Amino acid sequence: MDVLLWSNPQHYDPDICQLDIRQLPLVQAFLSTLDAETRCRRFGVPVSDAVLDLHAISALDNAALMLGIFSEQRLRGMLELYRRGGSDVMELLMVVERGSRRRGMGSRLLNASMLHALNMDARSVDLIYASDNWPMRRLVQRAGARIDLAFGTFRARIDLAQRPTIARHLGTPIADDLPAIRRAT
């Protein structure tokens, strides 16, 4: 029997930290290292470093939550969670650098975000991604998402209300709480 990706979380993940404006240079540096294909998959179009710098500022300012996953004292992936207006639906955007994929980092980020979304009283989380983004398709399927196709784009909805076993007490440290990360910024 398969266990849903985030239905049985373990203790908090020490490699995942909440990002805020103090990590702007770190987020900008991470985004600038993304290859052209990864940028297109994440943003839907080719984007320049200047556009990525502006996105980092906007995301850190407007996201309800930003999480980063670290390995070897480097940011390897990040996740943005946005509330849709006054609704109980949140939208999730995620990217993991090419060299760090297939190591479970996306799954770990998704796990952490589901716990936070539930604590923010969200009832569901939507992920929107291109039809050729196979890693994201596998990830959301393992998370038990309902997937819809519209105009060549997939929308995966994860219903948080149907997962009552999620532990609400798990926390995520702020990136400044980790000494190694402070030295890198």
Short mmCIF file of C-alpha atoms in Angstrom, two decimals, residues 10-149:
data_model
loop_
_atom_site.label_atom_id
_atom_site.label_comp_id
_atom_site.label_asym_id
_atom_site.label_seq_id
_atom_site.Cartn_x
_atom_site.Cartn_y
_atom_site.Cartn_z
CA GLN A 10 8.26 12.80 10.62
CA HIS A 11 9.94 15.44 12.76
CA TYR A 12 10.81 18.77 11.20
CA ASP A 13 13.36 18.69 8.39
CA PRO A 14 16.60 20.38 9.55
CA ASP A 15 17.61 21.18 5.96
CA ILE A 16 14.50 23.30 5.32
CA CYS A 17 14.33 26.88 6.55
CA GLN A 18 11.90 29.73 6.18
CA LEU A 19 13.30 32.48 3.97
CA ASP A 20 12.67 36.18 4.47
CA ILE A 21 13.98 39.46 3.12
CA ARG A 22 17.25 39.04 5.02
CA GLN A 23 18.10 36.21 2.61
CA LEU A 24 17.51 38.32 -0.52
CA PRO A 25 21.14 38.01 -1.75
CA LEU A 26 21.02 34.25 -1.15
CA VAL A 27 17.73 33.86 -3.07
CA GLN A 28 18.96 36.05 -5.93
CA ALA A 29 22.20 34.07 -6.18
CA PHE A 30 20.28 30.77 -6.20
CA LEU A 31 17.89 31.93 -8.94
CA SER A 32 20.75 33.26 -11.08
CA THR A 33 22.39 29.80 -11.09
CA LEU A 34 19.32 28.11 -12.59
CA ASP A 35 19.88 26.84 -16.12
CA ALA A 36 17.68 28.03 -19.02
CA GLU A 37 15.43 24.94 -19.05
CA THR A 38 14.79 25.12 -15.30
CA ARG A 39 13.98 28.83 -15.59
CA CYS A 40 11.48 28.10 -18.37
CA ARG A 41 9.82 25.31 -16.40
CA ARG A 42 9.50 27.46 -13.28
CA PHE A 43 8.51 30.77 -14.87
CA GLY A 44 6.89 29.58 -18.11
CA VAL A 45 9.17 31.69 -20.31
CA PRO A 46 12.90 32.39 -20.62
CA VAL A 47 13.86 34.97 -17.99
CA SER A 48 16.97 37.07 -17.46
CA ASP A 49 18.98 37.47 -14.27
CA ALA A 50 17.49 40.97 -13.88
CA VAL A 51 13.95 39.56 -13.99
CA LEU A 52 14.96 36.89 -11.46
CA ASP A 53 16.37 39.56 -9.14
CA LEU A 54 13.04 41.42 -9.25
CA HIS A 55 11.14 38.17 -8.73
CA ALA A 56 13.19 37.42 -5.60
CA ILE A 57 12.26 40.79 -4.12
CA SER A 58 8.60 40.38 -5.01
CA ALA A 59 8.40 36.81 -3.73
CA LEU A 60 10.08 37.60 -0.43
CA ASP A 61 7.73 40.55 -0.01
CA ASN A 62 4.45 38.96 -1.14
CA ALA A 63 4.55 35.21 -0.48
CA ALA A 64 2.68 33.98 2.56
CA LEU A 65 5.62 31.62 3.07
CA MET A 66 8.96 30.95 1.40
CA LEU A 67 10.95 27.87 2.23
CA GLY A 68 14.46 26.94 1.15
CA ILE A 69 16.14 23.55 1.23
CA PHE A 70 19.86 23.46 1.91
CA SER A 71 22.56 20.89 1.29
CA GLU A 72 26.26 21.34 1.95
CA GLN A 73 25.48 24.84 3.25
CA ARG A 74 24.00 25.94 -0.10
CA LEU A 75 20.44 26.76 -1.11
CA ARG A 76 19.40 23.99 -3.53
CA GLY A 77 15.69 24.60 -3.92
CA MET A 78 12.93 26.93 -2.84
CA LEU A 79 9.20 26.99 -2.53
CA GLU A 80 6.76 29.90 -2.53
CA LEU A 81 3.27 29.67 -1.05
CA TYR A 82 0.68 32.34 -1.88
CA ARG A 83 -2.85 32.78 -0.56
CA ARG A 84 -5.45 33.33 -3.28
CA GLY A 85 -7.31 36.43 -2.19
CA GLY A 86 -9.37 35.73 0.90
CA SER A 87 -9.92 32.09 0.00
CA ASP A 88 -8.76 28.99 1.77
CA VAL A 89 -6.80 27.88 -1.32
CA MET A 90 -3.07 28.51 -1.55
CA GLU A 91 -0.91 28.36 -4.67
CA LEU A 92 2.48 26.70 -4.47
CA LEU A 93 5.46 27.36 -6.74
CA MET A 94 8.66 25.37 -6.42
CA VAL A 95 12.05 24.96 -8.06
CA VAL A 96 15.02 22.70 -7.32
CA GLU A 97 18.31 23.24 -9.11
CA ARG A 98 19.11 20.65 -11.77
CA GLY A 99 22.11 19.13 -9.96
CA SER A 100 20.09 18.50 -6.80
CA ARG A 101 17.12 16.73 -8.35
CA ARG A 102 16.20 13.10 -7.74
CA ARG A 103 17.37 13.40 -4.12
CA GLY A 104 13.94 13.91 -2.55
CA MET A 105 14.34 17.66 -2.08
CA GLY A 106 11.12 18.52 -3.90
CA SER A 107 9.21 15.97 -1.80
CA ARG A 108 10.68 17.36 1.39
CA LEU A 109 9.79 20.93 0.43
CA LEU A 110 6.26 19.85 -0.44
CA ASN A 111 5.92 18.03 2.89
CA ALA A 112 6.99 21.10 4.84
CA SER A 113 4.71 23.40 2.86
CA MET A 114 1.65 21.20 3.44
CA LEU A 115 2.17 21.44 7.19
CA HIS A 116 2.53 25.22 7.02
CA ALA A 117 -0.48 25.61 4.71
CA LEU A 118 -2.60 23.62 7.12
CA ASN A 119 -1.41 25.82 10.00
CA MET A 120 -2.45 28.86 7.90
CA ASP A 121 -5.97 27.39 7.73
CA ALA A 122 -5.74 26.50 4.05
CA ARG A 123 -8.10 23.77 2.89
CA SER A 124 -6.22 23.02 -0.32
CA VAL A 125 -3.04 23.83 -2.21
CA ASP A 126 -2.78 24.21 -5.99
CA LEU A 127 0.32 23.60 -8.07
CA ILE A 128 0.27 24.74 -11.68
CA TYR A 129 2.87 23.34 -14.06
CA ALA A 130 3.56 22.62 -17.73
CA SER A 131 2.40 19.34 -19.22
CA ASP A 132 5.98 18.29 -19.98
CA ASN A 133 7.17 18.75 -16.39
CA TRP A 134 7.39 15.05 -15.54
CA PRO A 135 9.15 15.41 -12.18
CA MET A 136 6.35 17.70 -10.94
CA ARG A 137 3.71 15.29 -12.26
CA ARG A 138 5.24 12.42 -10.29
CA LEU A 139 5.56 14.56 -7.18
CA VAL A 140 1.93 15.70 -7.13
CA GLN A 141 0.65 12.20 -7.91
CA ARG A 142 2.54 10.87 -4.89
CA ALA A 143 1.01 13.68 -2.83
CA GLY A 144 -2.49 12.46 -3.70
CA ALA A 145 -3.40 15.50 -5.78
CA ARG A 146 -6.39 15.73 -8.09
CA ILE A 147 -4.98 16.74 -11.47
CA ASP A 148 -6.83 18.74 -14.14
CA LEU A 149 -5.58 19.72 -17.61
#
